[in-house]
Structure formats: structure tokens, C-alpha cells
Short mmCIF file of N, CA and C in Angstrom, two decimals:
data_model
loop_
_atom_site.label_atom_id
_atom_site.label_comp_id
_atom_site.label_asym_id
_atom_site.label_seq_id
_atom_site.Cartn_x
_atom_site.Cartn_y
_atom_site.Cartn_z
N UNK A 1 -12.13 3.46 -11.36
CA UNK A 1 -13.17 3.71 -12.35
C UNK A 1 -13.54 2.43 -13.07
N UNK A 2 -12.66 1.34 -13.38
CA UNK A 2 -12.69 0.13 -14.71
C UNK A 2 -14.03 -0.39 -13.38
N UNK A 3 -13.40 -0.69 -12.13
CA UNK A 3 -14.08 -1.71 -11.08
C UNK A 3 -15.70 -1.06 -10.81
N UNK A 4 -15.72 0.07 -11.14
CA UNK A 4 -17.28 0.58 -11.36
C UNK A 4 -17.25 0.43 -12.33
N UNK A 5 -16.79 0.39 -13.45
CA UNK A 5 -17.57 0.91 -14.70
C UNK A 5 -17.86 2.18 -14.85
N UNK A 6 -17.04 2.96 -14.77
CA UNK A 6 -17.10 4.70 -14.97
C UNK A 6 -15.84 4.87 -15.66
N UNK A 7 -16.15 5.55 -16.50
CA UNK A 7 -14.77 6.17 -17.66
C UNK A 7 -14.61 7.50 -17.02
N UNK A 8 -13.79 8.50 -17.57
CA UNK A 8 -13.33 9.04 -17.23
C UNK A 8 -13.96 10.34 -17.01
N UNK A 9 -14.34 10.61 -18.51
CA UNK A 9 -15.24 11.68 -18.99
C UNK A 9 -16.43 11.61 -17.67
N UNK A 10 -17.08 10.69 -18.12
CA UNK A 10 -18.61 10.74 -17.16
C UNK A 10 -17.87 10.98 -15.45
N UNK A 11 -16.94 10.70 -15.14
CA UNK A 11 -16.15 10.73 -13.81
C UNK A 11 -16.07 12.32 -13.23
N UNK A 12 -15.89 13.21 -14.89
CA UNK A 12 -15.86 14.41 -14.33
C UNK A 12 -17.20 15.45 -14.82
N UNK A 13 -18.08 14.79 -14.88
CA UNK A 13 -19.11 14.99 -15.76
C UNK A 13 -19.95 15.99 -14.23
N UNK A 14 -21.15 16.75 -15.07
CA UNK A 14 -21.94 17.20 -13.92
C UNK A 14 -23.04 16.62 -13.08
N UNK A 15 -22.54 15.12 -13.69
CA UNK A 15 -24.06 14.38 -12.99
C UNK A 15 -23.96 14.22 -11.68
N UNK A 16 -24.72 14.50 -11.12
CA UNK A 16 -25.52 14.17 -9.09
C UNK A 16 -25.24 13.07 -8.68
N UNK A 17 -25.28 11.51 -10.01
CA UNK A 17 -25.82 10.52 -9.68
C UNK A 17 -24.92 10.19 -8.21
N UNK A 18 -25.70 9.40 -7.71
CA UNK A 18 -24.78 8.64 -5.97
C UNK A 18 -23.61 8.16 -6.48
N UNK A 19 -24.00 6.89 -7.73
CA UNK A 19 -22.70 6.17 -7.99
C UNK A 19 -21.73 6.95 -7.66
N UNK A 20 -22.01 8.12 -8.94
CA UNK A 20 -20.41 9.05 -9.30
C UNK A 20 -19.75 9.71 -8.01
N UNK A 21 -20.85 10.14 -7.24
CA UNK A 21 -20.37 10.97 -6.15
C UNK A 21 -19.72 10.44 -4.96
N UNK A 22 -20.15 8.66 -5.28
CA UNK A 22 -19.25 7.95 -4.44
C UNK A 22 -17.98 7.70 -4.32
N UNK A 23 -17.71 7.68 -5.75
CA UNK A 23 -16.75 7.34 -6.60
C UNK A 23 -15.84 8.54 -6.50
N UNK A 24 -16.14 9.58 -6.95
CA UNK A 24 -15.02 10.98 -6.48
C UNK A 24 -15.01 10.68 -5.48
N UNK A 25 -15.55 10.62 -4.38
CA UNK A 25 -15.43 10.82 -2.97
C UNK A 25 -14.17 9.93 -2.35
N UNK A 26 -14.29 8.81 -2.54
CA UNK A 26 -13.18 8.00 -2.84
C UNK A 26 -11.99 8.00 -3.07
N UNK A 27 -12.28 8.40 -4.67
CA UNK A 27 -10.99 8.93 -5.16
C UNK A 27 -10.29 10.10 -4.41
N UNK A 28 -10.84 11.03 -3.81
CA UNK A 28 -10.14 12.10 -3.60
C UNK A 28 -9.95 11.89 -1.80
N UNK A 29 -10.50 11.00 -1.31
CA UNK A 29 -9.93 10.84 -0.15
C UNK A 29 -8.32 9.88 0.03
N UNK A 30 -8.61 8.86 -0.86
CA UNK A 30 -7.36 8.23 -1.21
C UNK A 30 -6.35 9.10 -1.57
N UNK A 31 -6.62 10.39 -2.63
CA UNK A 31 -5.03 10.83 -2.80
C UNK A 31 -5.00 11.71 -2.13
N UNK A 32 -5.72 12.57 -0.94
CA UNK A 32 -5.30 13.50 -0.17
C UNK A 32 -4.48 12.37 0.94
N UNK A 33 -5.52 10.88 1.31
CA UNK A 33 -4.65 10.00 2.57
C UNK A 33 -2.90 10.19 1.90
N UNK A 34 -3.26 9.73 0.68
CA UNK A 34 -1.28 9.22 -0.05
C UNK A 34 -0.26 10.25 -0.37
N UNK A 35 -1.17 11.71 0.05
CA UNK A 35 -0.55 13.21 -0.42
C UNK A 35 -0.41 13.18 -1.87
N UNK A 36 -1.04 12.65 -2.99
CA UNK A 36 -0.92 12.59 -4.38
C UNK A 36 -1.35 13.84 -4.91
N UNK A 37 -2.46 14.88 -4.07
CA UNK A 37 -2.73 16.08 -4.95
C UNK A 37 -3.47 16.52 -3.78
N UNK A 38 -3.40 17.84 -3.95
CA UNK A 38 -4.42 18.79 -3.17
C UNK A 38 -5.85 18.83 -3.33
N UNK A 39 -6.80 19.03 -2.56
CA UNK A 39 -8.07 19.26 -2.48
C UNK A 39 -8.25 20.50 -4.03
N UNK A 40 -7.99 21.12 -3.89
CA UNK A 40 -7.57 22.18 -5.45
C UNK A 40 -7.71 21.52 -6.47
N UNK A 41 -6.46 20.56 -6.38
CA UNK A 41 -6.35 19.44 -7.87
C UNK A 41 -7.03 18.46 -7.62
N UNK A 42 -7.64 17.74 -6.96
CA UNK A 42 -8.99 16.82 -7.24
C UNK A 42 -9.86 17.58 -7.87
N UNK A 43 -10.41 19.08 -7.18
CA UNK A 43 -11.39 19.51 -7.63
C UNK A 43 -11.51 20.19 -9.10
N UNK A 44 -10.30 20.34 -9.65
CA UNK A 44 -10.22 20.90 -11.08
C UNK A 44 -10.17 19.61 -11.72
N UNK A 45 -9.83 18.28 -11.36
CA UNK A 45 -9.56 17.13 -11.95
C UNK A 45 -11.19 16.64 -12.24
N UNK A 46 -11.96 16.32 -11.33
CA UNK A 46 -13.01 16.38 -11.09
C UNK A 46 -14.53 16.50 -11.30
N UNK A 47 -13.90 18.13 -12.05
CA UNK A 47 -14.94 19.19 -12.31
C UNK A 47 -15.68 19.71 -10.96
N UNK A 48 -15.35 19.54 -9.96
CA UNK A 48 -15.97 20.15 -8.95
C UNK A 48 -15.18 21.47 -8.06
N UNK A 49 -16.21 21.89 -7.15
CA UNK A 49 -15.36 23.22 -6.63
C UNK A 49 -14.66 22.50 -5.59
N UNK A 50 -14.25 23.20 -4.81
CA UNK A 50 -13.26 22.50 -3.51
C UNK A 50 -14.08 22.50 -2.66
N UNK A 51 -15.13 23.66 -2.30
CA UNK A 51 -16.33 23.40 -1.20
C UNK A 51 -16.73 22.10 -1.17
N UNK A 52 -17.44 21.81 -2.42
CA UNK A 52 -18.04 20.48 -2.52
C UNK A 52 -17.42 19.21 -2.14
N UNK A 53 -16.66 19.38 -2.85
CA UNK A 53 -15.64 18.02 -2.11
C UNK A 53 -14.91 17.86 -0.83
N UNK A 54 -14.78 19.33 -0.39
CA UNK A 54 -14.70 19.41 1.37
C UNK A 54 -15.57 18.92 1.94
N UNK A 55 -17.08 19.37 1.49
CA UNK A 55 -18.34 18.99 2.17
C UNK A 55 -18.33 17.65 2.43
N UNK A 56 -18.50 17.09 1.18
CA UNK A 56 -18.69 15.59 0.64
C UNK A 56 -17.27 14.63 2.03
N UNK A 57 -16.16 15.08 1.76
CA UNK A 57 -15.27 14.97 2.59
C UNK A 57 -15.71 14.70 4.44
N UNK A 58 -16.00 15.81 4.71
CA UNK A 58 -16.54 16.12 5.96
C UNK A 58 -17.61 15.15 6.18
N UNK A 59 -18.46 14.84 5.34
CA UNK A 59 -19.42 14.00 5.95
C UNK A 59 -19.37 12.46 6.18
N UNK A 60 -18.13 12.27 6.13
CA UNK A 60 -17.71 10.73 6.24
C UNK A 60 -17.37 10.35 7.53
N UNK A 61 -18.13 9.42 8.02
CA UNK A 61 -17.89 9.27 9.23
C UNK A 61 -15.95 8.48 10.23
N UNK A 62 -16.16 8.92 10.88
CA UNK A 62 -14.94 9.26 11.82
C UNK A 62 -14.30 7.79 11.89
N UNK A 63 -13.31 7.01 11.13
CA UNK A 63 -12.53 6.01 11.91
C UNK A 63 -11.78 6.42 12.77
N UNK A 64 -11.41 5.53 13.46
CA UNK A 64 -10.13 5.43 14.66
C UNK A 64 -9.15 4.78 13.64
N UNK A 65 -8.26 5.19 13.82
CA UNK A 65 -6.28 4.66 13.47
C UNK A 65 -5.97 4.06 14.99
N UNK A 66 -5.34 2.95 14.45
CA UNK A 66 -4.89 2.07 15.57
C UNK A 66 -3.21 2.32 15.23
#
């Protein structure tokens, strides 16, 4: 959040903007990769439902693991 410039509040705020939605998106792929919290607890952390952030999830395109 500091490296964007997003606090916390506005982090779980209802705004659309891209920034933010980049920014969760992020965040919640990192702690499902590190097992830090469930798709559940991002999304109550968040403010979002779990659909959404599945969605958002899903649409990231496919690396390969070497």
C-alpha cells in the first residue's frame, strides 16, 4: 500500500478505481501463493465478496513454474 500510496481505509473502500483493484488483486494473490489467508479472509479484509476476487483472480493470465 505505502509503494502505491494507498492507506488502508481507501484499500477497502468501494471504489472501482483500476489503481485499487490492482492493488487487491495483488495483495490477495500473494497471500493465497504464501497460504497467509483464505479467499474468505481477503474478501472480508477487503470489503469485497469472494466471487469478485475469484473473478478478478481468474482473469490473470497463466505463468508457467519452472
Amino acid at each position: 500500500c505505502q509503494y502505491q500510496g494507498i492507506g488502508l481505509m481507501e484499500l477497502a473502500s468501494p471504489s472501482r478505481r483500476r489503481k485499487l483493484s490492482t492493488v487487491r488483486k495483488a495483495i490477495a494473490r500473494e497471500a493465497l501463493d504464501r497460504d497467509v489467508a483464505t479467499l474468505s479472509e481477503l474478501a472480508r479484509f477487503l470489503g469485497r465478496s469472494t466471487s469478485v476476487l475469484a473473478q478478478a483472480l481468474s482473469r490473470e493470465p497463466i505463468t508457467k513454474q519452472k
